[in-house]
Amino acid sequence: MRPQNVGIHGIEIYFPKTYISQQELEQFDKVSEGKYTIGLGQQNMAFVEPYEDVNSLALTVVQNTLEKYNISPTQIGRLEVGTETLLDKSKSTKTVLMQLFSSYGNHDIEGVTTINACYGGTAALFNTLAWVESSAYDGKKYGLVVCVDIAVYKKGPARPTGGAGAICILIGPNAPIQVEEIRSTFIDHVYDFYKPDAFSEFPTVDGHLSIKTYLNAIDNNYKKMNEKLKERLNKKFSLNDFQYVCFHAPFAKMVQKAFSRLYFNDVLSQNNPQINITEEERNTLLKKNMTVMKFKNQLISLLQMIGIKKQNQVFFLENNQEIFILDHFMRDFAHFQVMKISKFKKEKEFQCFLMDQVQLLHFSCLILNLTTQKCKINWI
């Protein structure tokens, strides 16, 4: 019988004890205050001490996983590592981890080290899930997926996005967190991040291209996921189907950008009678916002798309209240203050609050639902 409910039984995370404050790094690099902490959303950056390396990080997180979930080394049938941090061009980190199992007489463990920049860990996860679901699985053992890296950059704008850490994921049948069978993948040939020099630990990075590639992958995966769900389950994909969304995090602010992008795709794809655009118009709008990267413009695009006229920087909707949105930009990232004025009382009632970038996307969807009423939005 094919294993059922294959997925995640446990997750363990390990970070080195040593780290540097990104605020102090701003001062050391003599850059403007907030460039790393606000612009990139980074607070601290982990680094390894001289006695640690990628192999020791992996050994620690695997040992902690076995102890935490009371798993005997003899119960492991597959171990795959995803990393791009190489200490040897032939001998893999997986073979180093075998020290934890060989002393128990367990050498019958499939898997190798998978190398593909930041995607290696994801590939290792998919490979291990496939092993549990395959005819090679004996129905008794677990699989381990290890994602581990030490990211180091040369001096420059990419350095504060470095770090170090390891994750171990325990995979098996009848799991409390089941991994769905339907998934979408987008892979392309892009030189946004690569390591052509085998003698250097520093990668070659094109930051702007990397962000563009990331968002392009979100657009394509969202579209492909919709197609697969419609074809196989006759179901439409929506973010309302999810309680949480996990993202690859090259830096913290990228996750906010990614979620807003996913939300933007979701708004454009839903059966909203106010939004009547062709597939070509949708793709043009997505491409336009790929380069704009300001959330104000995403909201403006939504408002214009549903036929709201813009006069002297004022958007008019139909509602019995006025909503003024005042925004200012701190470097390239917007912080919004929203002032809501109620007209139902003799004295005007003011409600002021700050909105971050993700909340603004929620607010934009709220605006779409207010189009049958009357309100006014001012951009100042």
Short mmCIF file of C-alpha atoms in Angstrom, two decimals:
data_model
loop_
_atom_site.label_atom_id
_atom_site.label_comp_id
_atom_site.label_asym_id
_atom_site.label_seq_id
_atom_site.Cartn_x
_atom_site.Cartn_y
_atom_site.Cartn_z
CA MET A 1 0.00 0.00 0.00
CA ARG A 2 1.29 3.42 -0.91
CA PRO A 3 2.34 5.52 2.14
CA GLN A 4 -0.32 8.05 3.11
CA ASN A 5 -0.05 11.65 4.36
CA VAL A 6 3.65 11.94 3.60
CA GLY A 7 5.14 15.07 5.07
CA ILE A 8 6.96 16.69 7.99
CA HIS A 9 7.19 15.08 11.43
CA GLY A 10 9.57 17.62 12.91
CA ILE A 11 11.89 20.55 12.23
CA GLU A 12 15.03 21.59 14.09
CA ILE A 13 16.96 24.83 13.56
CA TYR A 14 20.50 25.74 14.59
CA PHE A 15 22.25 29.11 14.40
CA PRO A 16 25.79 29.87 15.58
CA LYS A 17 26.01 31.69 18.90
CA THR A 18 28.04 34.50 17.37
CA TYR A 19 26.44 37.35 15.46
CA ILE A 20 26.93 40.99 14.58
CA SER A 21 24.42 43.80 14.92
CA GLN A 22 23.41 45.18 11.52
CA GLN A 23 23.12 48.61 13.12
CA GLU A 24 26.77 48.41 14.15
CA LEU A 25 27.65 47.14 10.68
CA GLU A 26 26.03 50.26 9.20
CA GLN A 27 28.33 52.39 11.34
CA PHE A 28 31.38 50.30 10.47
CA ASP A 29 30.63 50.46 6.73
CA LYS A 30 29.93 54.21 7.04
CA VAL A 31 26.58 53.92 5.26
CA SER A 32 23.43 55.89 6.03
CA GLU A 33 21.54 54.93 9.18
CA GLY A 34 18.80 52.42 8.44
CA LYS A 35 20.23 51.18 5.13
CA TYR A 36 20.54 47.64 6.45
CA THR A 37 18.05 47.66 9.34
CA ILE A 38 15.21 49.42 7.50
CA GLY A 39 16.10 49.14 3.82
CA LEU A 40 16.86 45.41 4.02
CA GLY A 41 14.92 44.67 7.20
CA GLN A 42 17.97 43.04 8.80
CA GLN A 43 18.67 43.16 12.54
CA ASN A 44 21.53 40.72 13.18
CA MET A 45 23.83 38.56 11.05
CA ALA A 46 25.15 35.21 12.29
CA PHE A 47 28.70 34.09 11.57
CA VAL A 48 30.75 31.05 12.53
CA GLU A 49 33.73 30.96 14.84
CA PRO A 50 37.04 29.46 13.64
CA TYR A 51 36.18 26.01 15.00
CA GLU A 52 32.87 25.81 13.08
CA ASP A 53 32.20 25.08 9.43
CA VAL A 54 29.29 23.88 7.30
CA ASN A 55 29.91 20.26 8.30
CA SER A 56 29.86 20.99 12.03
CA LEU A 57 26.65 23.01 11.66
CA ALA A 58 25.04 20.06 9.88
CA LEU A 59 26.28 17.57 12.48
CA THR A 60 24.85 19.68 15.29
CA VAL A 61 21.40 20.13 13.78
CA VAL A 62 21.05 16.42 12.86
CA GLN A 63 22.14 15.28 16.33
CA ASN A 64 19.69 17.73 17.92
CA THR A 65 16.89 16.43 15.69
CA LEU A 66 17.46 12.80 16.64
CA GLU A 67 17.50 13.67 20.34
CA LYS A 68 14.54 16.07 20.25
CA TYR A 69 12.21 13.64 18.48
CA ASN A 70 13.62 10.49 20.13
CA ILE A 71 14.64 8.95 16.80
CA SER A 72 17.24 6.16 16.77
CA PRO A 73 19.98 6.46 14.11
CA THR A 74 18.88 3.01 12.95
CA GLN A 75 15.47 4.45 11.98
CA ILE A 76 16.89 6.69 9.23
CA GLY A 77 16.78 5.35 5.66
CA ARG A 78 17.56 8.48 3.68
CA LEU A 79 19.64 11.58 4.36
CA GLU A 80 20.00 14.35 1.80
CA VAL A 81 21.79 17.67 2.25
CA GLY A 82 21.10 20.89 0.38
CA THR A 83 23.96 23.38 0.43
CA GLU A 84 26.14 25.60 -1.72
CA THR A 85 28.94 25.87 0.85
CA LEU A 86 31.60 23.40 -0.24
CA LEU A 87 34.64 22.33 1.74
CA ASP A 88 35.51 19.68 -0.82
CA LYS A 89 34.67 19.44 -4.52
CA SER A 90 34.04 15.69 -4.29
CA LYS A 91 33.47 14.48 -0.72
CA SER A 92 29.98 15.58 0.33
CA THR A 93 28.66 16.86 3.64
CA LYS A 94 26.29 13.88 3.66
CA THR A 95 29.24 11.49 4.05
CA VAL A 96 30.48 13.49 7.05
CA LEU A 97 27.06 13.13 8.68
CA MET A 98 27.32 9.35 8.36
CA GLN A 99 29.47 9.42 11.52
CA LEU A 100 26.22 9.78 13.47
CA PHE A 101 24.84 6.55 11.97
CA SER A 102 27.75 4.23 11.16
CA SER A 103 28.58 3.74 14.84
CA TYR A 104 25.10 2.20 15.18
CA GLY A 105 25.76 -0.12 12.25
CA ASN A 106 23.49 1.80 9.88
CA HIS A 107 25.18 2.31 6.52
CA ASP A 108 22.03 1.69 4.48
CA ILE A 109 21.12 5.36 4.06
CA GLU A 110 20.35 6.77 0.62
CA GLY A 111 20.93 10.36 -0.47
CA VAL A 112 23.75 12.71 -1.35
CA THR A 113 24.49 16.43 -1.18
CA THR A 114 22.45 18.52 -3.62
CA ILE A 115 24.08 21.74 -4.86
CA ASN A 116 22.10 24.47 -6.59
CA ALA A 117 22.52 27.84 -4.89
CA CYS A 118 19.55 28.46 -2.57
CA TYR A 119 17.37 25.80 -4.22
CA GLY A 120 19.46 22.84 -3.05
CA GLY A 121 17.47 22.45 0.16
CA THR A 122 14.13 22.52 -1.66
CA ALA A 123 15.35 19.87 -4.10
CA ALA A 124 16.55 17.72 -1.19
CA LEU A 125 13.10 18.01 0.39
CA PHE A 126 11.29 16.98 -2.80
CA ASN A 127 13.71 14.08 -3.35
CA THR A 128 13.14 12.76 0.16
CA LEU A 129 9.36 13.05 -0.13
CA ALA A 130 9.56 11.11 -3.40
CA TRP A 131 11.65 8.41 -1.67
CA VAL A 132 8.98 7.87 0.99
CA GLU A 133 6.32 7.62 -1.72
CA SER A 134 8.39 5.25 -3.90
CA SER A 135 8.59 1.46 -4.18
CA ALA A 136 12.04 1.63 -2.55
CA TYR A 137 10.51 2.69 0.77
CA ASP A 138 10.24 -0.14 3.32
CA GLY A 139 7.49 1.50 5.37
CA LYS A 140 9.59 1.64 8.54
CA LYS A 141 12.22 4.36 8.30
CA TYR A 142 12.35 8.15 8.21
CA GLY A 143 14.14 10.52 5.88
CA LEU A 144 16.21 13.51 6.95
CA VAL A 145 16.59 16.70 4.93
CA VAL A 146 19.41 19.04 5.96
CA CYS A 147 19.64 22.60 4.65
CA VAL A 148 22.86 24.29 5.70
CA ASP A 149 24.96 27.20 4.49
CA ILE A 150 27.48 29.83 5.46
CA ALA A 151 26.83 32.84 3.24
CA VAL A 152 29.76 35.22 2.98
CA TYR A 153 30.00 38.21 0.63
CA LYS A 154 32.83 40.54 -0.21
CA LYS A 155 32.61 44.13 0.99
CA GLY A 156 29.72 45.87 -0.72
CA PRO A 157 25.91 46.13 -0.73
CA ALA A 158 25.39 42.34 -0.56
CA ARG A 159 27.48 41.76 2.57
CA PRO A 160 24.67 42.49 5.10
CA THR A 161 22.55 39.75 3.47
CA GLY A 162 25.00 37.05 4.59
CA GLY A 163 24.63 34.69 7.52
CA ALA A 164 24.95 31.11 8.73
CA GLY A 165 22.56 28.43 9.91
CA ALA A 166 21.20 24.92 9.49
CA ILE A 167 17.80 23.24 9.41
CA CYS A 168 16.93 19.55 9.68
CA ILE A 169 13.50 18.26 8.59
CA LEU A 170 12.18 14.83 9.60
CA ILE A 171 10.16 13.24 6.77
CA GLY A 172 7.85 10.24 6.86
CA PRO A 173 4.29 8.92 6.35
CA ASN A 174 1.28 9.81 8.52
CA ALA A 175 2.84 13.18 9.22
CA PRO A 176 1.11 16.02 11.10
CA ILE A 177 2.13 18.41 8.31
CA GLN A 178 1.28 16.82 4.97
CA VAL A 179 2.96 18.07 1.79
CA GLU A 180 0.44 18.46 -1.02
CA GLU A 181 1.01 16.47 -4.20
CA ILE A 182 0.29 19.35 -6.59
CA ARG A 183 3.09 21.87 -6.86
CA SER A 184 4.55 24.28 -9.37
CA THR A 185 8.18 24.91 -10.29
CA PHE A 186 9.83 27.72 -12.21
CA ILE A 187 13.49 27.38 -13.23
CA ASP A 188 15.33 29.58 -15.71
CA HIS A 189 18.85 30.29 -16.96
CA VAL A 190 19.82 33.55 -15.24
CA TYR A 191 23.17 34.92 -14.07
CA ASP A 192 21.87 36.70 -10.97
CA PHE A 193 23.92 34.67 -8.44
CA TYR A 194 26.76 32.30 -9.26
CA LYS A 195 30.24 31.18 -8.15
CA PRO A 196 32.48 30.81 -11.20
CA ASP A 197 35.73 30.99 -9.19
CA ALA A 198 36.29 27.72 -7.35
CA PHE A 199 39.07 29.29 -5.28
CA SER A 200 36.93 32.13 -3.90
CA GLU A 201 34.25 31.85 -1.22
CA PHE A 202 32.54 34.98 -2.56
CA PRO A 203 29.74 34.73 -5.14
CA THR A 204 29.13 37.02 -8.09
CA VAL A 205 25.83 38.80 -7.47
CA ASP A 206 23.52 41.03 -9.50
CA GLY A 207 21.14 42.19 -6.77
CA HIS A 208 18.58 43.95 -8.98
CA LEU A 209 18.41 41.01 -11.39
CA SER A 210 18.08 38.61 -8.46
CA ILE A 211 15.04 40.49 -7.09
CA LYS A 212 13.48 40.67 -10.55
CA THR A 213 14.07 36.93 -11.04
CA TYR A 214 12.53 36.16 -7.64
CA LEU A 215 9.35 38.12 -8.42
CA ASN A 216 9.17 36.66 -11.93
CA ALA A 217 9.25 33.18 -10.40
CA ILE A 218 6.34 34.12 -8.12
CA ASP A 219 4.28 35.34 -11.09
CA ASN A 220 4.93 32.21 -13.13
CA ASN A 221 4.40 29.78 -10.25
CA TYR A 222 1.13 31.44 -9.28
CA LYS A 223 -0.12 31.17 -12.85
CA LYS A 224 1.04 27.55 -13.27
CA MET A 225 -0.43 26.52 -9.91
CA ASN A 226 -3.79 27.91 -10.99
CA GLU A 227 -3.62 25.93 -14.23
CA LYS A 228 -2.72 22.65 -12.47
CA LEU A 229 -5.43 22.98 -9.83
CA LYS A 230 -8.04 23.77 -12.46
CA GLU A 231 -6.95 20.84 -14.62
CA ARG A 232 -6.64 18.21 -11.88
CA LEU A 233 -9.14 19.33 -9.24
CA ASN A 234 -11.32 21.84 -11.09
CA LYS A 235 -10.38 24.28 -8.33
CA LYS A 236 -9.22 27.89 -8.41
CA PHE A 237 -6.13 28.87 -6.47
CA SER A 238 -6.47 31.63 -3.85
CA LEU A 239 -4.43 32.91 -0.92
CA ASN A 240 -7.55 32.45 1.18
CA ASP A 241 -6.78 28.72 1.05
CA PHE A 242 -3.59 29.24 3.09
CA GLN A 243 -3.02 30.00 6.76
CA TYR A 244 0.66 30.78 6.30
CA VAL A 245 3.01 31.35 3.37
CA CYS A 246 6.73 30.54 3.57
CA PHE A 247 9.30 32.34 1.44
CA HIS A 248 12.98 32.03 0.72
CA ALA A 249 14.53 34.97 2.59
CA PRO A 250 17.74 36.33 1.04
CA PHE A 251 16.99 39.37 3.21
CA ALA A 252 13.98 40.16 5.40
CA LYS A 253 12.51 42.94 3.27
CA MET A 254 12.45 40.61 0.27
CA VAL A 255 9.82 38.51 2.02
CA GLN A 256 7.55 41.56 2.27
CA LYS A 257 8.09 42.28 -1.40
CA ALA A 258 7.37 38.65 -2.26
CA PHE A 259 4.17 38.47 -0.25
CA SER A 260 2.84 41.70 -1.72
CA ARG A 261 3.66 40.38 -5.17
CA LEU A 262 1.78 37.16 -4.45
CA TYR A 263 -1.13 39.17 -3.08
CA PHE A 264 -1.11 41.37 -6.19
CA ASN A 265 -1.31 38.26 -8.40
CA ASP A 266 -4.16 36.97 -6.27
CA VAL A 267 -6.19 40.18 -6.59
CA LEU A 268 -5.74 40.25 -10.37
CA SER A 269 -6.77 36.61 -10.80
CA GLN A 270 -9.93 36.48 -8.69
CA ASN A 271 -13.40 36.68 -10.21
CA ASN A 272 -13.94 40.30 -9.20
CA PRO A 273 -16.58 41.93 -11.44
CA GLN A 274 -14.84 45.27 -10.93
CA ILE A 275 -11.66 43.92 -12.54
CA ASN A 276 -12.24 43.10 -16.17
CA ILE A 277 -8.90 42.79 -17.94
CA THR A 278 -7.44 40.49 -20.54
CA GLU A 279 -4.54 38.13 -19.92
CA GLU A 280 -2.31 40.46 -21.96
CA GLU A 281 -3.33 43.45 -19.84
CA ARG A 282 -2.68 41.47 -16.67
CA ASN A 283 0.81 40.50 -17.81
CA THR A 284 1.56 44.10 -18.81
CA LEU A 285 0.47 45.34 -15.40
CA LEU A 286 2.63 42.75 -13.64
CA LYS A 287 5.62 43.62 -15.81
CA LYS A 288 5.17 47.32 -15.12
CA ASN A 289 5.07 46.81 -11.36
CA MET A 290 8.09 44.52 -11.56
CA THR A 291 10.27 47.58 -12.08
CA VAL A 292 8.31 50.16 -10.08
CA MET A 293 8.65 48.23 -6.80
CA LYS A 294 6.69 50.83 -4.84
CA PHE A 295 3.53 49.67 -3.16
CA LYS A 296 1.82 52.98 -3.73
CA ASN A 297 2.01 52.30 -7.44
CA GLN A 298 0.52 48.84 -7.02
CA LEU A 299 -2.47 50.34 -5.23
CA ILE A 300 -2.76 53.09 -7.86
CA SER A 301 -2.72 50.43 -10.58
CA LEU A 302 -5.56 48.60 -8.87
CA LEU A 303 -7.61 51.78 -8.51
CA GLN A 304 -7.08 52.78 -12.12
CA MET A 305 -7.85 49.27 -13.28
CA ILE A 306 -11.35 49.38 -11.79
CA GLY A 307 -12.09 52.68 -13.50
CA ILE A 308 -11.46 55.17 -10.69
CA LYS A 309 -10.52 58.54 -12.11
CA LYS A 310 -7.49 60.47 -11.01
CA GLN A 311 -7.82 64.25 -10.78
CA ASN A 312 -5.04 66.40 -9.32
CA GLN A 313 -3.56 63.45 -7.45
CA VAL A 314 -6.98 62.64 -5.91
CA PHE A 315 -8.80 59.36 -6.44
CA PHE A 316 -12.58 59.52 -6.15
CA LEU A 317 -14.62 56.54 -5.03
CA GLU A 318 -18.26 56.39 -4.02
CA ASN A 319 -18.67 56.23 -0.26
CA ASN A 320 -20.10 58.30 2.60
CA GLN A 321 -16.74 58.83 4.19
CA GLU A 322 -13.39 60.30 3.22
CA ILE A 323 -10.14 58.43 3.52
CA PHE A 324 -6.90 60.36 3.19
CA ILE A 325 -3.69 58.44 2.67
CA LEU A 326 -0.54 60.40 3.42
CA ASP A 327 2.69 58.72 2.47
CA HIS A 328 6.36 59.45 2.70
CA PHE A 329 9.30 57.43 1.45
CA MET A 330 12.26 56.45 3.55
CA ARG A 331 14.86 55.62 0.95
CA ASP A 332 13.16 53.22 -1.47
CA PHE A 333 10.63 51.74 0.91
CA ALA A 334 7.28 53.32 1.63
CA HIS A 335 5.71 53.86 5.02
CA PHE A 336 2.10 54.95 4.92
CA GLN A 337 -0.06 56.87 7.36
CA VAL A 338 -3.78 56.54 6.85
CA MET A 339 -6.22 59.10 8.22
CA LYS A 340 -9.87 58.11 8.25
CA ILE A 341 -12.44 60.88 8.67
CA SER A 342 -15.97 59.91 9.62
CA LYS A 343 -18.75 62.24 8.46
CA PHE A 344 -21.52 60.60 10.44
CA LYS A 345 -20.94 62.76 13.55
CA LYS A 346 -21.11 66.53 14.01
CA GLU A 347 -17.48 66.62 15.02
CA LYS A 348 -15.16 64.87 12.61
CA GLU A 349 -13.63 61.73 14.01
CA PHE A 350 -10.00 61.10 13.07
CA GLN A 351 -8.36 57.70 13.11
CA CYS A 352 -4.65 57.69 12.31
CA PHE A 353 -2.48 54.61 12.06
CA LEU A 354 0.65 53.45 10.30
CA MET A 355 0.55 50.82 7.60
CA ASP A 356 3.48 48.75 6.52
CA GLN A 357 3.85 47.45 2.98
CA VAL A 358 1.97 44.20 3.51
CA GLN A 359 -0.91 45.92 5.32
CA LEU A 360 -1.18 48.37 2.44
CA LEU A 361 -1.89 45.50 0.07
CA HIS A 362 -4.66 44.33 2.38
CA PHE A 363 -5.95 47.89 2.36
CA SER A 364 -5.90 48.01 -1.43
CA CYS A 365 -8.14 44.96 -1.52
CA LEU A 366 -10.44 46.66 0.99
CA ILE A 367 -10.65 49.61 -1.40
CA LEU A 368 -11.79 47.26 -4.14
CA ASN A 369 -14.73 46.31 -1.94
CA LEU A 370 -15.65 49.97 -1.31
CA THR A 371 -16.25 50.87 -4.93
CA THR A 372 -20.02 50.71 -4.56
CA GLN A 373 -19.88 53.43 -1.89
CA LYS A 374 -18.50 56.94 -1.82
CA CYS A 375 -15.16 58.03 -0.46
CA LYS A 376 -12.22 60.16 -1.45
CA ILE A 377 -8.55 59.23 -1.35
CA ASN A 378 -5.91 61.95 -1.30
CA TRP A 379 -2.26 61.29 -2.10
CA ILE A 380 -0.14 64.05 -0.53
#
